[in-house]
PDB file of C-alpha atoms in Angstrom:
ATOM      1  CA  GLY A 172       4.247  18.345   3.632  1.00 78.00           C
ATOM      2  CA  ASN A 173       7.285  17.143   5.602  1.00 87.00           C
ATOM      3  CA  SER A 174      10.575  17.954   4.733  1.00 90.00           C
ATOM      4  CA  VAL A 175      14.148  17.550   5.302  1.00 93.00           C
ATOM      5  CA  THR A 176      17.049  19.648   4.464  1.00 94.00           C
ATOM      6  CA  GLN A 177      20.654  18.224   4.557  1.00 94.00           C
ATOM      7  CA  MET A 178      24.124  19.836   4.175  1.00 87.00           C
ATOM      8  CA  GLU A 179      25.133  20.123   0.776  1.00 82.00           C
ATOM      9  CA  GLY A 180      28.084  18.126  -0.634  1.00 83.00           C
ATOM     10  CA  PRO A 181      30.823  16.841  -1.569  1.00 93.00           C
ATOM     11  CA  VAL A 182      31.972  16.086   1.553  1.00 96.00           C
ATOM     12  CA  THR A 183      35.778  14.854   1.173  1.00 97.00           C
ATOM     13  CA  LEU A 184      37.634  13.278   4.372  1.00 97.00           C
ATOM     14  CA  SER A 185      40.653  11.366   5.038  1.00 97.00           C
ATOM     15  CA  GLU A 186      40.381   7.779   6.200  1.00 97.00           C
ATOM     16  CA  GLU A 187      39.890   7.537  10.071  1.00 97.00           C
ATOM     17  CA  ALA A 188      38.492  10.920  10.227  1.00 97.00           C
ATOM     18  CA  PHE A 189      34.948  11.655  12.249  1.00 98.00           C
ATOM     19  CA  LEU A 190      31.962  12.312   9.968  1.00 97.00           C
ATOM     20  CA  THR A 191      29.067  14.486  10.472  1.00 97.00           C
ATOM     21  CA  ILE A 192      26.314  15.117   8.072  1.00 97.00           C
ATOM     22  CA  ASN A 193      23.650  17.381   8.990  1.00 97.00           C
ATOM     23  CA  CYS A 194      19.896  16.891   8.674  1.00 97.00           C
ATOM     24  CA  THR A 195      17.038  18.850  10.025  1.00 97.00           C
ATOM     25  CA  TYR A 196      13.417  18.123   9.445  1.00 95.00           C
ATOM     26  CA  THR A 197       9.932  20.245   9.086  1.00 94.00           C
ATOM     27  CA  ALA A 198       6.947  18.310  10.186  1.00 90.00           C
ATOM     28  CA  THR A 199       3.615  18.026  11.302  1.00 85.00           C
ATOM     29  CA  GLY A 200       3.047  15.176  13.886  1.00 82.00           C
ATOM     30  CA  TYR A 201       5.650  12.631  14.429  1.00 83.00           C
ATOM     31  CA  PRO A 202       7.450  11.509  11.585  1.00 89.00           C
ATOM     32  CA  SER A 203       9.884   8.389  11.316  1.00 90.00           C
ATOM     33  CA  LEU A 204      13.404   9.417  10.285  1.00 93.00           C
ATOM     34  CA  PHE A 205      15.747   7.479   7.950  1.00 94.00           C
ATOM     35  CA  TRP A 206      19.125   7.613   6.554  1.00 97.00           C
ATOM     36  CA  TYR A 207      19.755   5.962   3.595  1.00 96.00           C
ATOM     37  CA  VAL A 208      22.979   5.168   1.251  1.00 96.00           C
ATOM     38  CA  GLN A 209      23.940   4.828  -2.223  1.00 93.00           C
ATOM     39  CA  TYR A 210      27.136   3.096  -2.997  1.00 93.00           C
ATOM     40  CA  PRO A 211      28.605   3.739  -6.557  1.00 90.00           C
ATOM     41  CA  GLY A 212      26.754   1.397  -8.947  1.00 85.00           C
ATOM     42  CA  GLU A 213      24.000   0.355  -6.352  1.00 87.00           C
ATOM     43  CA  GLY A 214      20.533   1.134  -5.510  1.00 87.00           C
ATOM     44  CA  LEU A 215      19.570   2.943  -2.456  1.00 92.00           C
ATOM     45  CA  GLN A 216      19.459   1.005   0.875  1.00 92.00           C
ATOM     46  CA  LEU A 217      18.468   1.587   4.234  1.00 93.00           C
ATOM     47  CA  LEU A 218      21.456   2.585   6.677  1.00 96.00           C
ATOM     48  CA  LEU A 219      19.463   3.151   9.822  1.00 96.00           C
ATOM     49  CA  LYS A 220      16.156   4.399  11.162  1.00 93.00           C
ATOM     50  CA  ALA A 221      14.561   6.093  14.261  1.00 93.00           C
ATOM     51  CA  THR A 222      10.615   5.946  14.972  1.00 89.00           C
ATOM     52  CA  LYS A 223      10.400   8.381  17.917  1.00 89.00           C
ATOM     53  CA  ALA A 224      12.089  10.893  19.970  1.00 92.00           C
ATOM     54  CA  ASP A 225      15.394  10.294  21.621  1.00 95.00           C
ATOM     55  CA  ASP A 226      15.606   7.025  19.726  1.00 94.00           C
ATOM     56  CA  LYS A 227      19.185   6.447  18.175  1.00 97.00           C
ATOM     57  CA  GLY A 228      19.422   4.599  15.227  1.00 96.00           C
ATOM     58  CA  SER A 229      23.022   2.320  14.473  1.00 97.00           C
ATOM     59  CA  ASN A 230      24.298   0.622  11.747  1.00 97.00           C
ATOM     60  CA  LYS A 231      28.033  -0.263  10.192  1.00 95.00           C
ATOM     61  CA  GLY A 232      29.200   2.352  12.899  1.00 97.00           C
ATOM     62  CA  PHE A 233      26.868   5.150  11.742  1.00 98.00           C
ATOM     63  CA  GLU A 234      24.893   6.655  14.265  1.00 98.00           C
ATOM     64  CA  ALA A 235      21.928   9.080  14.381  1.00 98.00           C
ATOM     65  CA  THR A 236      19.768  10.255  17.046  1.00 98.00           C
ATOM     66  CA  TYR A 237      16.293  11.757  16.539  1.00 96.00           C
ATOM     67  CA  ARG A 238      16.266  15.032  18.334  1.00 96.00           C
ATOM     68  CA  LYS A 239      12.703  16.591  18.373  1.00 94.00           C
ATOM     69  CA  GLU A 240      13.954  19.734  20.286  1.00 94.00           C
ATOM     70  CA  THR A 241      16.173  20.734  17.633  1.00 95.00           C
ATOM     71  CA  THR A 242      14.230  18.871  14.899  1.00 95.00           C
ATOM     72  CA  SER A 243      17.225  17.124  13.670  1.00 97.00           C
ATOM     73  CA  PHE A 244      18.850  13.620  12.686  1.00 97.00           C
ATOM     74  CA  HIS A 245      22.589  14.004  12.002  1.00 98.00           C
ATOM     75  CA  LEU A 246      24.718  11.097  10.740  1.00 98.00           C
ATOM     76  CA  GLU A 247      27.658  10.424  12.572  1.00 98.00           C
ATOM     77  CA  LYS A 248      30.553   7.908  12.393  1.00 98.00           C
ATOM     78  CA  GLY A 249      33.674   7.998  14.305  1.00 97.00           C
ATOM     79  CA  SER A 250      36.373   6.750  12.201  1.00 96.00           C
ATOM     80  CA  VAL A 251      35.389   6.736   8.264  1.00 97.00           C
ATOM     81  CA  GLN A 252      36.736   4.073   5.697  1.00 97.00           C
ATOM     82  CA  VAL A 253      37.253   4.571   1.877  1.00 97.00           C
ATOM     83  CA  SER A 254      34.097   1.923   1.638  1.00 96.00           C
ATOM     84  CA  ASP A 255      31.963   4.369   3.049  1.00 97.00           C
ATOM     85  CA  SER A 256      32.458   6.787   0.070  1.00 97.00           C
ATOM     86  CA  ALA A 257      28.905   7.028  -1.028  1.00 97.00           C
ATOM     87  CA  VAL A 258      26.044   9.378  -1.345  1.00 95.00           C
ATOM     88  CA  TYR A 259      23.935   9.612   1.997  1.00 97.00           C
ATOM     89  CA  PHE A 260      20.236  10.774   2.114  1.00 96.00           C
ATOM     90  CA  CYS A 261      18.362  11.771   4.990  1.00 96.00           C
ATOM     91  CA  ALA A 262      14.350  11.051   4.837  1.00 94.00           C
ATOM     92  CA  LEU A 263      11.281  11.276   6.841  1.00 92.00           C
ATOM     93  CA  THR A 264       8.028   9.563   6.438  1.00 85.00           C
ATOM     94  CA  ASP A 265       5.488  11.960   4.845  1.00 79.00           C
ATOM     95  CA  GLY A 266       2.820  13.822   6.707  1.00 66.00           C
ATOM     96  CA  ASP A 267      -0.060  12.597   4.988  1.00 64.00           C
ATOM     97  CA  SER A 268       0.762   8.981   4.741  1.00 63.00           C
ATOM     98  CA  GLY A 269       3.271   6.742   6.121  1.00 65.00           C
ATOM     99  CA  TYR A 270       3.814   4.832   3.267  1.00 73.00           C
ATOM    100  CA  ALA A 271       5.787   7.526   1.152  1.00 80.00           C
ATOM    101  CA  LEU A 272       9.122   9.098   2.080  1.00 87.00           C
ATOM    102  CA  ASN A 273      10.437  12.533   1.415  1.00 90.00           C
ATOM    103  CA  PHE A 274      14.003  12.775   0.973  1.00 93.00           C
ATOM    104  CA  GLY A 275      17.041  15.106   1.290  1.00 93.00           C
ATOM    105  CA  LYS A 276      18.616  15.924  -1.932  1.00 92.00           C
ATOM    106  CA  GLY A 277      21.899  13.755  -0.694  1.00 94.00           C
ATOM    107  CA  THR A 278      25.360  14.575   0.459  1.00 95.00           C
ATOM    108  CA  SER A 279      28.135  12.868  -1.598  1.00 95.00           C
ATOM    109  CA  LEU A 280      30.919  11.609   0.648  1.00 97.00           C
ATOM    110  CA  LEU A 281      34.488  11.048  -0.503  1.00 97.00           C
ATOM    111  CA  VAL A 282      37.036   9.119   1.879  1.00 97.00           C
ATOM    112  CA  THR A 283      40.663   9.355   0.663  1.00 97.00           C
ATOM    113  CA  PRO A 284      43.280   6.750   1.859  1.00 95.00           C
TER     114      PRO A 284
ATOM    115  CA  LYS B  20      17.097 -13.602  -2.989  1.00 67.00           C
ATOM    116  CA  ALA B  21      16.965 -11.685  -6.271  1.00 77.00           C
ATOM    117  CA  GLY B  22      16.484  -7.804  -5.674  1.00 91.00           C
ATOM    118  CA  VAL B  23      14.256  -5.190  -7.079  1.00 95.00           C
ATOM    119  CA  THR B  24      14.510  -4.827 -10.945  1.00 96.00           C
ATOM    120  CA  GLN B  25      13.855  -2.386 -13.416  1.00 97.00           C
ATOM    121  CA  THR B  26      13.864  -2.419 -16.940  1.00 97.00           C
ATOM    122  CA  PRO B  27      15.227  -0.990 -19.070  1.00 97.00           C
ATOM    123  CA  ARG B  28      18.247   0.655 -17.452  1.00 96.00           C
ATOM    124  CA  TYR B  29      18.190   3.257 -20.302  1.00 97.00           C
ATOM    125  CA  LEU B  30      15.975   4.895 -22.793  1.00 96.00           C
ATOM    126  CA  ILE B  31      15.916   7.994 -25.031  1.00 98.00           C
ATOM    127  CA  LYS B  32      12.766   9.349 -26.125  1.00 97.00           C
ATOM    128  CA  THR B  33      11.576  12.482 -28.193  1.00 98.00           C
ATOM    129  CA  ARG B  34       9.199  14.899 -26.916  1.00 98.00           C
ATOM    130  CA  GLY B  35       5.488  14.026 -27.273  1.00 97.00           C
ATOM    131  CA  GLN B  36       6.111  10.687 -26.964  1.00 98.00           C
ATOM    132  CA  GLN B  37       4.954   8.207 -24.430  1.00 98.00           C
ATOM    133  CA  VAL B  38       7.171   5.620 -22.164  1.00 98.00           C
ATOM    134  CA  THR B  39       6.156   2.748 -20.025  1.00 98.00           C
ATOM    135  CA  LEU B  40       8.972   1.744 -17.221  1.00 98.00           C
ATOM    136  CA  SER B  41       8.626  -1.880 -15.466  1.00 98.00           C
ATOM    137  CA  CYS B  42       9.437  -3.250 -12.076  1.00 98.00           C
ATOM    138  CA  SER B  43       9.631  -6.317 -10.500  1.00 98.00           C
ATOM    139  CA  PRO B  44       9.807  -6.233  -6.824  1.00 96.00           C
ATOM    140  CA  ILE B  45      11.504  -8.579  -4.385  1.00 95.00           C
ATOM    141  CA  SER B  46       9.661 -11.498  -4.097  1.00 94.00           C
ATOM    142  CA  GLY B  47       6.781 -11.627  -1.218  1.00 92.00           C
ATOM    143  CA  HIS B  48       6.655  -7.877  -1.289  1.00 92.00           C
ATOM    144  CA  ARG B  49       3.360  -6.461  -1.992  1.00 92.00           C
ATOM    145  CA  SER B  50       4.065  -2.734  -2.136  1.00 92.00           C
ATOM    146  CA  VAL B  51       5.890  -0.653  -5.076  1.00 95.00           C
ATOM    147  CA  SER B  52       6.560   2.746  -4.901  1.00 94.00           C
ATOM    148  CA  TRP B  53       8.199   4.969  -7.608  1.00 97.00           C
ATOM    149  CA  TYR B  54      10.358   8.155  -7.250  1.00 96.00           C
ATOM    150  CA  GLN B  55      11.942  10.371  -9.639  1.00 97.00           C
ATOM    151  CA  GLN B  56      15.307  11.615  -9.003  1.00 94.00           C
ATOM    152  CA  THR B  57      16.948  14.495 -10.664  1.00 93.00           C
ATOM    153  CA  PRO B  58      20.079  16.752  -9.960  1.00 88.00           C
ATOM    154  CA  GLY B  59      18.079  19.864  -9.215  1.00 87.00           C
ATOM    155  CA  GLN B  60      14.810  18.498  -7.052  1.00 89.00           C
ATOM    156  CA  GLY B  61      16.327  15.146  -5.745  1.00 89.00           C
ATOM    157  CA  LEU B  62      14.452  12.257  -5.135  1.00 92.00           C
ATOM    158  CA  GLN B  63      10.559  13.068  -5.454  1.00 93.00           C
ATOM    159  CA  PHE B  64       7.753  10.781  -4.627  1.00 92.00           C
ATOM    160  CA  LEU B  65       5.309   9.864  -7.441  1.00 95.00           C
ATOM    161  CA  PHE B  66       3.115   7.104  -6.287  1.00 92.00           C
ATOM    162  CA  GLU B  67       2.985   3.824  -4.287  1.00 93.00           C
ATOM    163  CA  TYR B  68       0.635   0.656  -4.848  1.00 94.00           C
ATOM    164  CA  PHE B  69      -0.253  -2.168  -2.620  1.00 92.00           C
ATOM    165  CA  SER B  70      -2.244  -5.232  -3.911  1.00 92.00           C
ATOM    166  CA  GLU B  71      -2.949  -3.601  -7.163  1.00 94.00           C
ATOM    167  CA  THR B  72      -4.506  -0.374  -5.699  1.00 94.00           C
ATOM    168  CA  GLN B  73      -2.777   3.180  -5.181  1.00 93.00           C
ATOM    169  CA  ARG B  74      -2.682   4.214  -1.987  1.00 89.00           C
ATOM    170  CA  ASN B  75      -0.643   7.304  -2.359  1.00 87.00           C
ATOM    171  CA  LYS B  76       0.148   9.837  -4.994  1.00 90.00           C
ATOM    172  CA  GLY B  77       2.601  12.672  -5.076  1.00 90.00           C
ATOM    173  CA  ASN B  78       2.565  15.804  -6.504  1.00 91.00           C
ATOM    174  CA  PHE B  79       2.762  15.178 -10.073  1.00 95.00           C
ATOM    175  CA  PRO B  80       0.618  15.623 -13.144  1.00 96.00           C
ATOM    176  CA  GLY B  81      -1.610  13.336 -14.654  1.00 96.00           C
ATOM    177  CA  ARG B  82       0.815  12.563 -17.375  1.00 97.00           C
ATOM    178  CA  PHE B  83       2.083  10.258 -14.828  1.00 98.00           C
ATOM    179  CA  SER B  84       0.400   7.142 -14.104  1.00 97.00           C
ATOM    180  CA  GLY B  85       1.080   3.787 -12.797  1.00 97.00           C
ATOM    181  CA  ARG B  86      -0.527   0.307 -12.314  1.00 97.00           C
ATOM    182  CA  GLN B  87       0.232  -3.128 -10.214  1.00 97.00           C
ATOM    183  CA  PHE B  88      -0.484  -6.344 -11.346  1.00 97.00           C
ATOM    184  CA  SER B  89      -1.639  -9.449  -9.368  1.00 95.00           C
ATOM    185  CA  ASN B  90       1.833 -10.575  -9.218  1.00 94.00           C
ATOM    186  CA  SER B  91       2.874  -7.159  -7.572  1.00 95.00           C
ATOM    187  CA  ARG B  92       4.964  -6.041 -10.813  1.00 97.00           C
ATOM    188  CA  SER B  93       4.365  -2.659 -11.654  1.00 98.00           C
ATOM    189  CA  GLU B  94       4.404  -0.134 -14.349  1.00 98.00           C
ATOM    190  CA  MET B  95       5.038   3.290 -14.644  1.00 98.00           C
ATOM    191  CA  ASN B  96       3.609   5.361 -17.667  1.00 98.00           C
ATOM    192  CA  VAL B  97       4.444   8.712 -18.457  1.00 98.00           C
ATOM    193  CA  SER B  98       2.650  10.429 -21.526  1.00 96.00           C
ATOM    194  CA  THR B  99       3.117  13.429 -23.701  1.00 97.00           C
ATOM    195  CA  LEU B 100       6.882  13.449 -22.747  1.00 98.00           C
ATOM    196  CA  GLU B 101       8.498  16.970 -21.759  1.00 97.00           C
ATOM    197  CA  LEU B 102      12.123  17.744 -21.662  1.00 97.00           C
ATOM    198  CA  GLY B 103      12.018  18.104 -17.746  1.00 96.00           C
ATOM    199  CA  ASP B 104      10.789  14.329 -17.414  1.00 97.00           C
ATOM    200  CA  SER B 105      14.666  13.627 -18.208  1.00 98.00           C
ATOM    201  CA  ALA B 106      15.459  11.888 -14.704  1.00 97.00           C
ATOM    202  CA  LEU B 107      16.515   8.659 -13.103  1.00 96.00           C
ATOM    203  CA  TYR B 108      13.033   6.901 -12.172  1.00 97.00           C
ATOM    204  CA  LEU B 109      13.697   4.358  -9.258  1.00 96.00           C
ATOM    205  CA  CYS B 110      11.467   1.852  -8.080  1.00 96.00           C
ATOM    206  CA  ALA B 111      11.189   0.567  -4.642  1.00 94.00           C
ATOM    207  CA  SER B 112       9.397  -2.666  -3.014  1.00 93.00           C
ATOM    208  CA  SER B 113       8.433  -3.326   0.584  1.00 90.00           C
ATOM    209  CA  LEU B 114       6.235  -5.545   2.730  1.00 85.00           C
ATOM    210  CA  GLY B 115       3.701  -2.524   2.588  1.00 77.00           C
ATOM    211  CA  LEU B 116       3.458  -2.134   6.318  1.00 74.00           C
ATOM    212  CA  GLU B 117       4.027   1.451   7.644  1.00 67.00           C
ATOM    213  CA  SER B 118       7.278   3.127   6.609  1.00 58.00           C
ATOM    214  CA  HIS B 119       8.791   3.017   9.904  1.00 61.00           C
ATOM    215  CA  ALA B 120       8.256  -0.983   9.924  1.00 65.00           C
ATOM    216  CA  SER B 121       8.625  -1.805   6.526  1.00 77.00           C
ATOM    217  CA  PRO B 122      12.009  -0.418   4.757  1.00 83.00           C
ATOM    218  CA  LEU B 123      12.179   0.287   0.994  1.00 89.00           C
ATOM    219  CA  HIS B 124      14.482  -1.774  -1.306  1.00 91.00           C
ATOM    220  CA  PHE B 125      15.114   0.069  -4.508  1.00 93.00           C
ATOM    221  CA  GLY B 126      16.217  -1.006  -7.779  1.00 94.00           C
ATOM    222  CA  ASN B 127      18.927   0.520  -9.626  1.00 93.00           C
ATOM    223  CA  GLY B 128      16.537   2.699 -11.824  1.00 95.00           C
ATOM    224  CA  THR B 129      15.778   3.761 -15.459  1.00 97.00           C
ATOM    225  CA  ARG B 130      17.543   6.521 -16.859  1.00 96.00           C
ATOM    226  CA  LEU B 131      14.956   8.309 -19.220  1.00 98.00           C
ATOM    227  CA  THR B 132      16.340  10.899 -21.614  1.00 98.00           C
ATOM    228  CA  VAL B 133      13.939  13.106 -23.551  1.00 98.00           C
ATOM    229  CA  THR B 134      15.270  14.932 -26.347  1.00 97.00           C
TER     230      THR B 134
END
């Protein structure tokens, strides 16, 4: 089935540093790609999504581009804040059904002042 | 608007017992999905219900089952508990359209510990 691999954490950055969290996928067909975020004490929530090749998803200063040629969907932010400290999950639609998502194992990000 | 509510928040059970977890979706959402989260395997899809029908099922044994009621509330049942079933069980609701058009809204989960 479709799957994603994302970089291991934890990632520790200073405030205002540039962030990249790598995510690559293996899929049949044309899955949709997502980044979900889990802030401390909260449930997972959708951060951004892209539904076809070359689409760029963006939200709260985060961006990710659906790259079919490299099967990647890396998450980037130009200047992180302490409030961005969270666990980030890359996900894609399951090959058999568009109703299920397959998630990566998550990358923990800690931003220090 | 109230979010996804999962009860109970914590459960401790003994091997061999069974357990039922409950999920109340966001009002108006007709789809409920269940995921198991563990440190080793991450988030794994269990099953998804829409209008009381199971539309999709993940690769879990038959000990894991679920159902959805006419008010869209859902329950998940695990029978003959094993130590490896210890996990955070997450429920997510959505409008029920194809995933790319219908984002998942997650609850805070039920932490199940099997001893």
